[in-house]
Short mmCIF file of C-alpha atoms and ligand atoms in Angstrom, two decimals:
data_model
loop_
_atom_site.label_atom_id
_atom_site.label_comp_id
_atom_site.label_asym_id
_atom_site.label_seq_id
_atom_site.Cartn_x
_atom_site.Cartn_y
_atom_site.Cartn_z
CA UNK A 67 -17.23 9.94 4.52
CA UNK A 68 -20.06 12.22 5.48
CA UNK A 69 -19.33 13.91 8.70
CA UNK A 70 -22.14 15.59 8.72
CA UNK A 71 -25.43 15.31 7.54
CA UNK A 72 -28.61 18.10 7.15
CA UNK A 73 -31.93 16.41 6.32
CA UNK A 74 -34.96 18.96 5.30
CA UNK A 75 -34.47 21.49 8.50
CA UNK A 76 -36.57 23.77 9.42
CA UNK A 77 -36.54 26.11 12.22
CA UNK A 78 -39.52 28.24 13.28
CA UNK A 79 -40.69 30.80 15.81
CA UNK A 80 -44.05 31.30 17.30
CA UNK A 81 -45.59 34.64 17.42
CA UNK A 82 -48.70 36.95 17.45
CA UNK A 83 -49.82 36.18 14.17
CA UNK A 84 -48.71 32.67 13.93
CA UNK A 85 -45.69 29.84 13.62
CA UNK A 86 -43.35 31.69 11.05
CA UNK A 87 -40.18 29.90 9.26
CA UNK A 88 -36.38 31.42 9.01
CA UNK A 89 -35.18 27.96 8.00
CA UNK A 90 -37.11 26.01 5.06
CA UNK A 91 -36.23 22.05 4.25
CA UNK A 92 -32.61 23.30 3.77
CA UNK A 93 -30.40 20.00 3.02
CA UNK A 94 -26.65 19.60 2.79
CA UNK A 95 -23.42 17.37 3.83
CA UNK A 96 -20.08 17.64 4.23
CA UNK A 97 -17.31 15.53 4.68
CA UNK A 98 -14.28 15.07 6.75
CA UNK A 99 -11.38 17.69 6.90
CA UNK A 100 -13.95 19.39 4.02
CA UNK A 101 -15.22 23.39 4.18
CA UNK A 102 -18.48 25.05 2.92
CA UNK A 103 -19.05 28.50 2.62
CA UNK A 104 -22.69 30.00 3.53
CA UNK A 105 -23.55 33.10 2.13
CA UNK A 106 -26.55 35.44 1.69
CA UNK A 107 -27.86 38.33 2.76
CA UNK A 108 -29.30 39.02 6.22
CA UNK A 109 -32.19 37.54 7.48
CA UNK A 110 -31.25 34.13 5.33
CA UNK A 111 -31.03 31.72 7.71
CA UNK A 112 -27.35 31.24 7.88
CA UNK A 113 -27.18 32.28 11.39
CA UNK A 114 -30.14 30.41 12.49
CA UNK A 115 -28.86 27.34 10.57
CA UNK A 116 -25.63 27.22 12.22
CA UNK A 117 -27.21 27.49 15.71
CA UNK A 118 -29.87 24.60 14.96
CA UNK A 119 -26.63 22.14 14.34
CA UNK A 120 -24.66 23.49 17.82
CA UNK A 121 -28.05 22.87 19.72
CA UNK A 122 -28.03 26.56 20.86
CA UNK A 123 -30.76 28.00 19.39
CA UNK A 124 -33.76 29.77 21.90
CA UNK A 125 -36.31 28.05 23.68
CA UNK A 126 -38.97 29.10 21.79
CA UNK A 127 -37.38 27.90 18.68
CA UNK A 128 -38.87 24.73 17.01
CA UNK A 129 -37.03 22.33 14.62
CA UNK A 130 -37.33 19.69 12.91
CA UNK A 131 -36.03 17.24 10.18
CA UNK A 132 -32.42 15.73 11.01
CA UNK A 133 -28.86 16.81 12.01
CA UNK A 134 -26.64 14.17 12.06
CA UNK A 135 -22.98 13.90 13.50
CA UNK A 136 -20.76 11.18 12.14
CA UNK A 137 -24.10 9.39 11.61
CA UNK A 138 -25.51 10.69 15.58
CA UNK A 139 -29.14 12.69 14.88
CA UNK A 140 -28.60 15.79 17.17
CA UNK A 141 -31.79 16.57 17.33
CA UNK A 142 -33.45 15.61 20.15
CA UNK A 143 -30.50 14.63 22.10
CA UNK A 144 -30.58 16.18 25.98
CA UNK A 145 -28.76 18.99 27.12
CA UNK A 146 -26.05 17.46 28.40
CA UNK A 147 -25.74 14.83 25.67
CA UNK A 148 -25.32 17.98 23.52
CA UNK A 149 -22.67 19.69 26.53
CA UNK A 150 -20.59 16.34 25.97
CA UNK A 151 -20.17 17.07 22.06
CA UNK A 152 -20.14 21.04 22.43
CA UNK A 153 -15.68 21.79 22.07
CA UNK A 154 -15.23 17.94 22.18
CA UNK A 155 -16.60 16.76 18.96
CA UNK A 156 -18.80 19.90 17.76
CA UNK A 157 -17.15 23.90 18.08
CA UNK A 158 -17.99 27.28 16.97
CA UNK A 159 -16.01 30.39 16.63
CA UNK A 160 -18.64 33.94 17.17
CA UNK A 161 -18.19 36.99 15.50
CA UNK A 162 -17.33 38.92 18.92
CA UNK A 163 -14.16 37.47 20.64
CA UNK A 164 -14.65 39.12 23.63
CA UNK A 165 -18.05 38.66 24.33
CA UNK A 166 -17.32 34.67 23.63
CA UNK A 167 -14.48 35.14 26.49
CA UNK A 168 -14.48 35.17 30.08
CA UNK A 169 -12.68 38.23 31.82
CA UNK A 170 -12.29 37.06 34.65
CA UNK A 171 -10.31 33.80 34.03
CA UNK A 172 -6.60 33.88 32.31
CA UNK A 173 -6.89 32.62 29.08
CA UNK A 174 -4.79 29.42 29.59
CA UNK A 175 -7.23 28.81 32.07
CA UNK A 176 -9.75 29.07 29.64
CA UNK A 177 -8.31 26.75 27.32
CA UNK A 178 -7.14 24.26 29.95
CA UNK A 179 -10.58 23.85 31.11
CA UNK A 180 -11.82 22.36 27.78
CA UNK A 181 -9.21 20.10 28.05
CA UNK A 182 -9.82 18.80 31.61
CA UNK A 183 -13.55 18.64 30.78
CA UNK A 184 -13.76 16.87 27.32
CA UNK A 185 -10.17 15.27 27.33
CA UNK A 186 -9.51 14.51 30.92
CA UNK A 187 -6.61 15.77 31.30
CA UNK A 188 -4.62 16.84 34.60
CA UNK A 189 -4.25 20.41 35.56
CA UNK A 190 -0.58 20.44 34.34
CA UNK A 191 -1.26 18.66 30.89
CA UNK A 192 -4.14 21.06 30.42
CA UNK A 193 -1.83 23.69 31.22
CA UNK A 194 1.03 22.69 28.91
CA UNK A 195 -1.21 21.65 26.22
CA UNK A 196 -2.75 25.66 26.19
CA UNK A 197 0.52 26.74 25.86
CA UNK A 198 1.19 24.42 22.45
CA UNK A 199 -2.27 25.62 21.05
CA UNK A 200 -1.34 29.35 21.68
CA UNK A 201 1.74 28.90 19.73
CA UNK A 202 0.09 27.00 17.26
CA UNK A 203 -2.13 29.66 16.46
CA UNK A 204 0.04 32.40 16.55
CA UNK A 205 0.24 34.06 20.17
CA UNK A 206 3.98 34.67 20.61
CA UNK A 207 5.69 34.23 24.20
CA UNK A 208 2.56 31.42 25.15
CA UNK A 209 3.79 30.62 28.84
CA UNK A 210 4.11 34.13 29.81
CA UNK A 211 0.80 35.02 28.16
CA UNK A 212 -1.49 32.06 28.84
CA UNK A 213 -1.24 33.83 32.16
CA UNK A 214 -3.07 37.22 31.20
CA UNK A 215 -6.63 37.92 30.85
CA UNK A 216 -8.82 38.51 27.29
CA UNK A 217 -8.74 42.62 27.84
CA UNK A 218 -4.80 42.28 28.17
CA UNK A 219 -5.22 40.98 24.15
CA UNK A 220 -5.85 42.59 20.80
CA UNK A 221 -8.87 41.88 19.18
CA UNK A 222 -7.21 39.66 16.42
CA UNK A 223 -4.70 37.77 19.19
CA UNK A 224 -8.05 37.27 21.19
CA UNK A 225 -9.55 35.53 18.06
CA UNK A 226 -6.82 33.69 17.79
CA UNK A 227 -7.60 32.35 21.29
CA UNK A 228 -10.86 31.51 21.00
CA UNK A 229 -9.96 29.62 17.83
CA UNK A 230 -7.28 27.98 19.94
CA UNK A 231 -10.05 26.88 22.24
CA UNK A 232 -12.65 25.46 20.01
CA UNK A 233 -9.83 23.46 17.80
CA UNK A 234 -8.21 22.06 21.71
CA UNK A 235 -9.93 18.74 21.42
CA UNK A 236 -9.47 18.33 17.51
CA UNK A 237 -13.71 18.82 16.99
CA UNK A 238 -15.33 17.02 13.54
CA UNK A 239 -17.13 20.06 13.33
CA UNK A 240 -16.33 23.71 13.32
CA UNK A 241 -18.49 26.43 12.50
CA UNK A 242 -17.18 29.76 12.29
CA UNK A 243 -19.82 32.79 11.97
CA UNK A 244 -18.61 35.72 10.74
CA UNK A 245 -15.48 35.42 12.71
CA UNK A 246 -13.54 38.56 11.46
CA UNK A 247 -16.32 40.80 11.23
CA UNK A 248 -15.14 42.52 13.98
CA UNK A 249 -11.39 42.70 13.08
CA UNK A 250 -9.18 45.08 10.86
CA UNK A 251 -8.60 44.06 7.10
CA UNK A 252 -5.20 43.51 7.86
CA UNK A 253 -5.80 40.71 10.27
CA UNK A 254 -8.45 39.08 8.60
CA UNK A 255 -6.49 37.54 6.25
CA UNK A 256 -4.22 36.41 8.38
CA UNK A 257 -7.19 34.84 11.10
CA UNK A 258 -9.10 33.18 8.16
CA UNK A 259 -6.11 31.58 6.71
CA UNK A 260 -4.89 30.59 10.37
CA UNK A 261 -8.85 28.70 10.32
CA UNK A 262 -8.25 26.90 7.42
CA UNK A 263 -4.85 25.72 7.46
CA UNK A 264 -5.51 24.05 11.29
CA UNK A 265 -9.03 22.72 10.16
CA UNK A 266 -6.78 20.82 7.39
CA UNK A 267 -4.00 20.01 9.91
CA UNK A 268 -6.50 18.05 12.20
CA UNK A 269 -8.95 17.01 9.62
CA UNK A 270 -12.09 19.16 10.87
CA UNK A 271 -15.02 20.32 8.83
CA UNK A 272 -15.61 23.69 8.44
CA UNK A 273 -18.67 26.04 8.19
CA UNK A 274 -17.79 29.26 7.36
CA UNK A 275 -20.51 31.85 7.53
CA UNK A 276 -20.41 35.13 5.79
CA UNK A 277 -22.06 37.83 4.12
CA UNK A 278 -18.64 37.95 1.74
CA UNK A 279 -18.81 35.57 -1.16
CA UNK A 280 -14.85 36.51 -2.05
CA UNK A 281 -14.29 36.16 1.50
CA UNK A 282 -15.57 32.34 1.20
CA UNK A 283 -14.72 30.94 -2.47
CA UNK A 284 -10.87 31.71 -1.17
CA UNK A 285 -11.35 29.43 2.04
CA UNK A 286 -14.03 26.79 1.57
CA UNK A 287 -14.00 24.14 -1.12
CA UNK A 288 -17.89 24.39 -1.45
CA UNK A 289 -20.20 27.32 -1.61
CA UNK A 290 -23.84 27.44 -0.70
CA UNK A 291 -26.14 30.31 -1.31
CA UNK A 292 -28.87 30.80 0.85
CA UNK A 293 -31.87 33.17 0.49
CA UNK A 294 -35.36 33.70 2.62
CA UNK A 295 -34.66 30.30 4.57
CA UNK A 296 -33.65 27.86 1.69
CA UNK A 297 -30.91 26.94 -0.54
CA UNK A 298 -30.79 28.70 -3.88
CA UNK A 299 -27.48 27.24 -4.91
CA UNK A 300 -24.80 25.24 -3.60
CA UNK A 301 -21.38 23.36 -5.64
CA UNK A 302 -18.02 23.80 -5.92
CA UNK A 303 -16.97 27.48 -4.84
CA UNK A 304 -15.12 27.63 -8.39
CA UNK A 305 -17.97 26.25 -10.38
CA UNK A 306 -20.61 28.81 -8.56
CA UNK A 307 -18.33 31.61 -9.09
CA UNK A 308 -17.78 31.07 -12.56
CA UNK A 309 -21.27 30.09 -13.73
CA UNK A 310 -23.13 31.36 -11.60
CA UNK A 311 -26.90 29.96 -12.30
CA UNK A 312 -29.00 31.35 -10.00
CA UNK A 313 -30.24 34.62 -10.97
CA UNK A 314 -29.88 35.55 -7.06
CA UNK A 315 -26.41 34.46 -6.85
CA UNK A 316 -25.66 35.97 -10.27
CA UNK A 317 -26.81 39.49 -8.70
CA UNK A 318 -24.75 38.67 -5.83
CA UNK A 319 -21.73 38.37 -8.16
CA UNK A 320 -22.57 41.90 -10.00
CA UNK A 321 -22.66 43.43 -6.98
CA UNK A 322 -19.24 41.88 -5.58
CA UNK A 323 -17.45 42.44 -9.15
CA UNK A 324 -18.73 46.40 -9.07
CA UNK A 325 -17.29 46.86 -5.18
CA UNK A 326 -13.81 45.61 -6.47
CA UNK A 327 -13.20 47.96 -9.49
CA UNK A 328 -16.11 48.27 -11.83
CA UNK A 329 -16.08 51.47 -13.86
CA UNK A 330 -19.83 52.00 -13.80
CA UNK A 331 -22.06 52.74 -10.75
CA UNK A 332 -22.56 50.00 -8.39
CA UNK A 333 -25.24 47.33 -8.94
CA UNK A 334 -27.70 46.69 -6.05
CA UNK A 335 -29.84 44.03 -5.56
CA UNK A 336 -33.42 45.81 -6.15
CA UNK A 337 -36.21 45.44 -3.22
CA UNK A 338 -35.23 44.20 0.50
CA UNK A 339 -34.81 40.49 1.35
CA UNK A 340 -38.29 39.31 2.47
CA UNK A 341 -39.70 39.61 5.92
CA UNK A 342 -39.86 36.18 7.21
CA UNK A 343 -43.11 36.26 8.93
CA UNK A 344 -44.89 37.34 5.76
CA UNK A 345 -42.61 35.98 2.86
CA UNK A 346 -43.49 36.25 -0.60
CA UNK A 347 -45.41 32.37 -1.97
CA UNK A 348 -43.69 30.65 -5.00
CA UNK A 349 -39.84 31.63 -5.17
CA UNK A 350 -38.87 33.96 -2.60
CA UNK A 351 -36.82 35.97 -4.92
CA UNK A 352 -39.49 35.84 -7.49
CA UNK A 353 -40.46 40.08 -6.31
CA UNK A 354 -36.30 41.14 -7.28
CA UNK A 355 -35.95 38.94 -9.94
CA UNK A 356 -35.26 40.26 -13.46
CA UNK A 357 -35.54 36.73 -15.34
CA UNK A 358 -39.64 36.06 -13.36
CA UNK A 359 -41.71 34.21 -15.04
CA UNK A 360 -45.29 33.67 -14.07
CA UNK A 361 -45.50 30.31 -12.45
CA UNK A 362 -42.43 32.00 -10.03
CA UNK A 363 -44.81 33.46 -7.73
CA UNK A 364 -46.78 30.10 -7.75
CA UNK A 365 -44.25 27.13 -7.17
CA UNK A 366 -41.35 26.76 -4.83
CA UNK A 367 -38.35 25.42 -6.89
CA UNK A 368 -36.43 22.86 -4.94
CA UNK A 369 -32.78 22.18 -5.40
CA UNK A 370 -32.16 20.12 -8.10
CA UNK A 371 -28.53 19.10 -9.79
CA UNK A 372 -27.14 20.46 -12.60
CA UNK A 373 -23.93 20.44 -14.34
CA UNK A 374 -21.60 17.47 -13.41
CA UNK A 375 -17.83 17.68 -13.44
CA UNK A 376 -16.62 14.35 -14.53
CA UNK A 377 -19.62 12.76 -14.00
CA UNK A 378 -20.25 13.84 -10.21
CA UNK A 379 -23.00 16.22 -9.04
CA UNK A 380 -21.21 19.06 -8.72
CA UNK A 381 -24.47 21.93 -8.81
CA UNK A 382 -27.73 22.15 -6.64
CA UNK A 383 -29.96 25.18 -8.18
CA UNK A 384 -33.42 25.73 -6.72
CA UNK A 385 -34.95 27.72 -9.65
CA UNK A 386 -37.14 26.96 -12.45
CA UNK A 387 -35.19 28.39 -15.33
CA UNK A 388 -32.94 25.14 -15.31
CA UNK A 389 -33.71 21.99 -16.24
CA UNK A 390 -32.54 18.75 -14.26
CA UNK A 391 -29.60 17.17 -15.79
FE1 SF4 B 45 -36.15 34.02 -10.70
FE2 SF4 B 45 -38.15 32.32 -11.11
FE3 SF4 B 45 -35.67 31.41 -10.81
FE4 SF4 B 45 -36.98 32.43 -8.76
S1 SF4 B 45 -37.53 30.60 -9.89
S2 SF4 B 45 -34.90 32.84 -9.30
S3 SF4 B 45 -38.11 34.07 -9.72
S4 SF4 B 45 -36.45 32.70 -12.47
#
């Protein structure tokens, strides 16, 4: 069952010289206890994406189409209709733990509130139940140390807490951005597999958003691609990886295969992603594209399917060089 459900977003932003899109009709779903990985390159609209489904984007942003939670359309809903789902049914995990802390509150405290607030529990259960969720995700001696404050933690263990705090009222949603960015190599590992494991544990969906396609086909079960606003292609993280269709996501893979021991020099992407309030018409890749043909720079390709595994729809790929299947 879906849990939940992206209908032809957009987001926009008003400026000097007029309304300009980051997000463009982008469309997806994903289902219970199920991951997807977002990738792309900055300025893609993964970030912006992920902040249209929490309700936290600006002011001045403007959206449309549909988000739907467990069949709810989030957009639209109040403030405080969206505070109610925010850690109970909908959570996110930010790049910087210790911006996404307070420093002036222990972090059992922390945690505890979340649980008073969304689960109603009393001071005490709130209190024990930090405890469990700091031992479940990893933070050793949990009584003692629910009582010290985010600066008294390393950046990993404080990572740990903030996952321990969007996961405290089992959410049907998580959305993770970047979350290790910040942290050594050694603990990344160790944090994204932490992510995953608990997501599976207590059944939650999981966004993961990341510039790293390795990174993602390792922890999420799907893979989407994402370039200038829109999807370019989005299946199985195996089947993308391994036949790769998109030229964009192709390049992608050149340039990830070269980093990890390619003999040559190391591919780059040619040009610069597109500026967003003057993007290129027809494909938006259509200027770094080796395989252009003329009607690129004239007509958006949408997502279509391709390639079926067993008869399912396994492959979206917006470009014209393949044919529906
Ligand atoms: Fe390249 Fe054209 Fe496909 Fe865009 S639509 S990725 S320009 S071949």
């Amino acid at each position: 069952m879906s849990v939940l459900n992206v209908s032809r977003l957009k987001v926009s932003y008003p400026s000097r010289d007029g309304v300009f899109d980051v997000v463009r009709g982008l469309s997806f779903e994903l289902d219970e206890a199920d991951s997807l990985g977002i990738a792309g390159e900055s300025g893609s609209g993964k970030s912006q994406t992920a902040l249209a489904i929490m309700g936290l984007l600006p002011d001045n942003a403007r959206v449309s189409g549909s988000i739907r939670l467990d069949g709810q359309e989030l957009l639209g809903e109040s403030e405080q209709d969206l505070d109610r789902l925010r850690g109970k049914s909908l959570a996110m995990v930010f790049q910087d733990p210790l911006s996404a802390l307070n420093p002036y509150m222990t972090v059992g405290r922390q945690i505890g509130e979340v649980l008073e607030l969304h689960q109603g529990m009393s001071a005490k259960e709130a209190a024990r139940r930090s405890c469990e969720l700091l031992q479940m995700t990893g933070i050793d001696e949990p009584g003692r140390r629910s009582k010290a404050y985010p600066h008294q933690f390393s950046g990993g263990q404080r990572q740990r807490i903030l996952i321990a705090m969007a996961l405290a009222c089992g959410p049907r949603l998580l959305i993770a951005d970047e979350p290790t960015t910040a942290l050594d190599v050694t603990v990344q590992k160790k944090i994204l597999e932490l992510l995953r494991s608990l997501c599976q544990e207590i059944g939650t969906a999981l966004i993961l958003i990341s510039h790293d396609l390795a990174v993602l086909s390792g922890m999420c079960r799907n893979l989407m691609i994402m370039y200038a606003g829109m999807e370019m292609e989005r299946g199985l993280s195996e089947q993308v990886l391994l036949q790769a269709t998109h030229p964009y996501t192709a390049a992608l893979l050149r340039t990830l295969e070269d980093l990890h021991g390619g003999a040559g020099p190391l591919s780059v992407i040619p040009g610069e992603p597109p500026d967003m309030r003057n993007p290129p018409g027809g494909c938006p890749f259509h200027p770094r594209c080796t395989e252009v043909m003329p009607h690129c720079s004239e007509v958006i390709p949408r997502p279509r399917p391709v390639k079926r595994i067993a008869g399912a729809q396994s492959q979206w790929v917006a470009c014209h060089l393949e044919p529906e299947q």
